[in-house]
XYZ file of C-alpha atoms in Angstrom:
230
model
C -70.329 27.461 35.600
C -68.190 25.892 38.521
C -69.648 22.530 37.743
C -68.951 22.119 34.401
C -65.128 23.018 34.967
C -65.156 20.344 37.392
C -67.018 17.949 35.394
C -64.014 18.728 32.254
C -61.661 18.785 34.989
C -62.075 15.445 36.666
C -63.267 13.554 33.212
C -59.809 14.455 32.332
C -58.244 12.945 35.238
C -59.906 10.057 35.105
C -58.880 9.169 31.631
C -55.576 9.429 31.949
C -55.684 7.325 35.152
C -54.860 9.446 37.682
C -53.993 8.232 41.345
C -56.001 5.005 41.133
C -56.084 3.415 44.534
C -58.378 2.748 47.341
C -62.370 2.508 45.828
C -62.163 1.613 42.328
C -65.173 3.851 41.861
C -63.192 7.086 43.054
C -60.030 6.718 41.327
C -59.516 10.036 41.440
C -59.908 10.393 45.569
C -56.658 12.561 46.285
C -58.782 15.428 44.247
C -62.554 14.598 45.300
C -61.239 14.730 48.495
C -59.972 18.620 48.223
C -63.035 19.279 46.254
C -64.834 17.925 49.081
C -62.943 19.916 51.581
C -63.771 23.264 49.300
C -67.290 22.568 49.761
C -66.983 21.824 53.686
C -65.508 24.913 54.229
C -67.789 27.043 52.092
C -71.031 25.260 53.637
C -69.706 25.969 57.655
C -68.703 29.471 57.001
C -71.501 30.445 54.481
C -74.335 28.761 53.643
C -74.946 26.961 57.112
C -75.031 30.242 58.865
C -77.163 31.920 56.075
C -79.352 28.748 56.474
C -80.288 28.358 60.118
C -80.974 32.968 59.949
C -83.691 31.545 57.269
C -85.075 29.035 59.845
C -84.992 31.243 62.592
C -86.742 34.291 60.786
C -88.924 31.956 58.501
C -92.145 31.026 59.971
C -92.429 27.403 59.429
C -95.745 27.533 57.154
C -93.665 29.630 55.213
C -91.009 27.607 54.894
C -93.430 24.369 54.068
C -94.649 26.591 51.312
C -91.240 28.165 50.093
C -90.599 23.615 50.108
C -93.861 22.839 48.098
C -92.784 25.648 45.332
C -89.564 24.550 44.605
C -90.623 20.743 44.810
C -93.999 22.056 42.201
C -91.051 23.526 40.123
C -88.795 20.390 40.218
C -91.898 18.281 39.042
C -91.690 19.453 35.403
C -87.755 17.963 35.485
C -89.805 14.530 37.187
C -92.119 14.617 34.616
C -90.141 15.244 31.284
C -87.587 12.368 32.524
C -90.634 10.031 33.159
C -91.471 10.530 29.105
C -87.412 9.598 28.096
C -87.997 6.620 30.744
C -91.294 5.935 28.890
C -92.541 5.205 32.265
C -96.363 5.552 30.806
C -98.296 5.385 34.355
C -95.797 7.409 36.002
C -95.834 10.267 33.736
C -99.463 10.555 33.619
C -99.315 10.746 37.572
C -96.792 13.087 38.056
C -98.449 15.410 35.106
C -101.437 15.147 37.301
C -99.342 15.756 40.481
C -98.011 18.873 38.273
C -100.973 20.329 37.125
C -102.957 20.217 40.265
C -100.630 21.626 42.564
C -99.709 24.663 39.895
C -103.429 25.495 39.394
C -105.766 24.112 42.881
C -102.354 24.453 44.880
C -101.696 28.094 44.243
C -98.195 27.309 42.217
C -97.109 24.560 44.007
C -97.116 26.307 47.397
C -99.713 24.118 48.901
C -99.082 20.115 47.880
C -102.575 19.548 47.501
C -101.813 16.325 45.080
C -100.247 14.763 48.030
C -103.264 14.481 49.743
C -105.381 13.043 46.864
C -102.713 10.385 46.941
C -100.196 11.371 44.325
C -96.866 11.207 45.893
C -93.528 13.146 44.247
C -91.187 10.991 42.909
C -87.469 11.760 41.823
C -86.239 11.373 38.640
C -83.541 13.501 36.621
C -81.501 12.661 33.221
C -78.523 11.176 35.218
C -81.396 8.392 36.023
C -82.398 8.137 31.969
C -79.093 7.614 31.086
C -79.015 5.178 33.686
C -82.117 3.664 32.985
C -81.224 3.013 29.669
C -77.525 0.994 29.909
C -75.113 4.290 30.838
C -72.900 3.150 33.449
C -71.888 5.683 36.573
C -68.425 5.903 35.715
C -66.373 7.496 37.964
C -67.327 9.031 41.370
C -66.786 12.935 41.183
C -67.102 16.163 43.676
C -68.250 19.242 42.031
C -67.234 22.308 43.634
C -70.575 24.141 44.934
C -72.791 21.197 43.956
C -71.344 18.340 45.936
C -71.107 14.265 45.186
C -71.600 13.174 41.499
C -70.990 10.798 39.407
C -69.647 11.424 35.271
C -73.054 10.252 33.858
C -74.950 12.359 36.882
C -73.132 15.283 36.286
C -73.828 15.404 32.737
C -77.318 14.541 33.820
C -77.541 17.717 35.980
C -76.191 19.749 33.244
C -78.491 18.568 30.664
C -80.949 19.063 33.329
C -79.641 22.515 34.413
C -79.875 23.634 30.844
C -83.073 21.977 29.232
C -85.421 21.603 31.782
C -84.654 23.818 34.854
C -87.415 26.277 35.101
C -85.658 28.847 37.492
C -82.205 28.420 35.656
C -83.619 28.725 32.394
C -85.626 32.111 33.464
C -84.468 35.250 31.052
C -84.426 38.152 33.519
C -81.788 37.430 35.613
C -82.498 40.390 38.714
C -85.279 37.676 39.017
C -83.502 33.958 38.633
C -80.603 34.697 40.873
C -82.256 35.813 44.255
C -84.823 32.532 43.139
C -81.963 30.177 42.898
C -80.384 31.475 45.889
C -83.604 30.474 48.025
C -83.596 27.256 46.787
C -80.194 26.853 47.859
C -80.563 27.935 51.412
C -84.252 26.540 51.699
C -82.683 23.210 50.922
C -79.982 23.464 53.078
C -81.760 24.251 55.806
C -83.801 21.053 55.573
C -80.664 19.492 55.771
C -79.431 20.877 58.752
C -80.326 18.171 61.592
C -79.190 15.640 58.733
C -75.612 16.984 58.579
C -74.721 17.206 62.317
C -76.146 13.743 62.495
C -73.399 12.778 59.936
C -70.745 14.959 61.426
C -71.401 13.101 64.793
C -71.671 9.634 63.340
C -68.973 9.436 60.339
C -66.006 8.875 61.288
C -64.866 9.463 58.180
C -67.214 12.491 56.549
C -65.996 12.137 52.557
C -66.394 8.305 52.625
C -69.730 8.355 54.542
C -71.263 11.167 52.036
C -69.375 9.100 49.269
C -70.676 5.758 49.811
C -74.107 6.983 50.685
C -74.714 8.822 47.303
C -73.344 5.916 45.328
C -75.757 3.642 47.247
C -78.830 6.049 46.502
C -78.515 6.124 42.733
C -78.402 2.923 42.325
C -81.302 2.599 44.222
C -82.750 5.645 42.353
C -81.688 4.015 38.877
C -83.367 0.834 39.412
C -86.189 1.874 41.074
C -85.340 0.709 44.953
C -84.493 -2.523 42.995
C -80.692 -2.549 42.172
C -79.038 -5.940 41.019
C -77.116 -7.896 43.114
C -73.745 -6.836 41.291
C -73.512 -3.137 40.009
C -71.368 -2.814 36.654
């Protein structure tokens, strides 16, 4: 798997202190940065174009319900990190968001619990660990997966191998065309987002880096971070 080469890769690098300058939380930037390049290139000449063919063939009821799957599927990953968090209230919500939408929502293709007033939240085992004292450590880029950090990239592959319903599926004709919509379905939600960016940022890696950094902390705490970080 491409990210857990990167994740040994850059761990490795950033123990033995490699090129520390700049943002003390990317002291490995020289390599991020081609990393970050990779992806750029792969996303213009691949998956953008792949992505805007799915918005221009999808109907967009389909793609609202192609959205509502994934996000139904996702849940159970919301859910089983809401029991680690021991975030009692929450977890009995989202189980209720869960079950609803999987049985009254037809799989998760119609958000039904949304409109009885249970909203989605986001939580994943880079935010446990987080929750409970693990600092970020160092800032990383994963080839094909983008901005990281060391404790969310272990998250994602504890994640990716526990509690990922679509990567964990046995017959694999089936899992890989499924995990290849959810890439380009999510991508193409993100299209408007990323020429906004590409207009805007003058500098694209710092922008996307600073951003992400910002958001899990935010994530983390709950949309209440301290006034220092670690």
């Amino acid at each position: 798997m491409p990210a857990k080469s990167a994740l040994l890769l850059t761990t490795c690098l950033a123990l033995t202190g490699c090129a520390v300058n700049g943002d003390p939380r990317d002291p490995i930037e020289p390599v991020n940065r081609a990393i970050h390049s990779f992806n750029d290139g792969f996303d213009r000449t691949i998956l953008t174009p792949v992505a805007k063919g799915y918005k221009k063939v999808t109907p967009s009821f389909a793609q609202t319900g192609v959205r509502n799957f994934f996000s139904n599927l996702d849940d159970v990953t919301v859910v089983a990190n809401d029991i680690l968090q021991l975030k009692v209230e929450q977890t009995t919500r989202d189980f209720m968001r869960l079950a609803i939408n999987s049985t009254f929502g037809f799989l998760g293709v119609f958000d039904v619990a949304r409109e009885m007033g249970l909203q989605k939240h986001n939580e994943d085992f880079g935010q446990t660990m987080g929750r409970w004292g693990a600092g970020s450590g160092p800032y990383l880029v994963l080839p094909f997966v983008g901005p990281s950090n060391l404790r969310d990239a272990a998250g994602f592959m504890f994640d990716s191998r526990h509690v990922d319903l679509v990567r964990n599926y046995d017959d694999v004709a089936t899992r890989n065309p499924v995990l290849a919509l959810r890439l380009v379905a999510r991508r193409a939600d993100l299209l408007e987002a990323k020429r906004a960016v590409d207009a805007a940022a003058l500098d694209n890696y710092e922008f996307t880096r600073d951003f992400y950094l910002e958001r899990r902390k935010g994530l983390v705490y709950d949309g209440n971070p301290p006034l220092e970080d670690e």
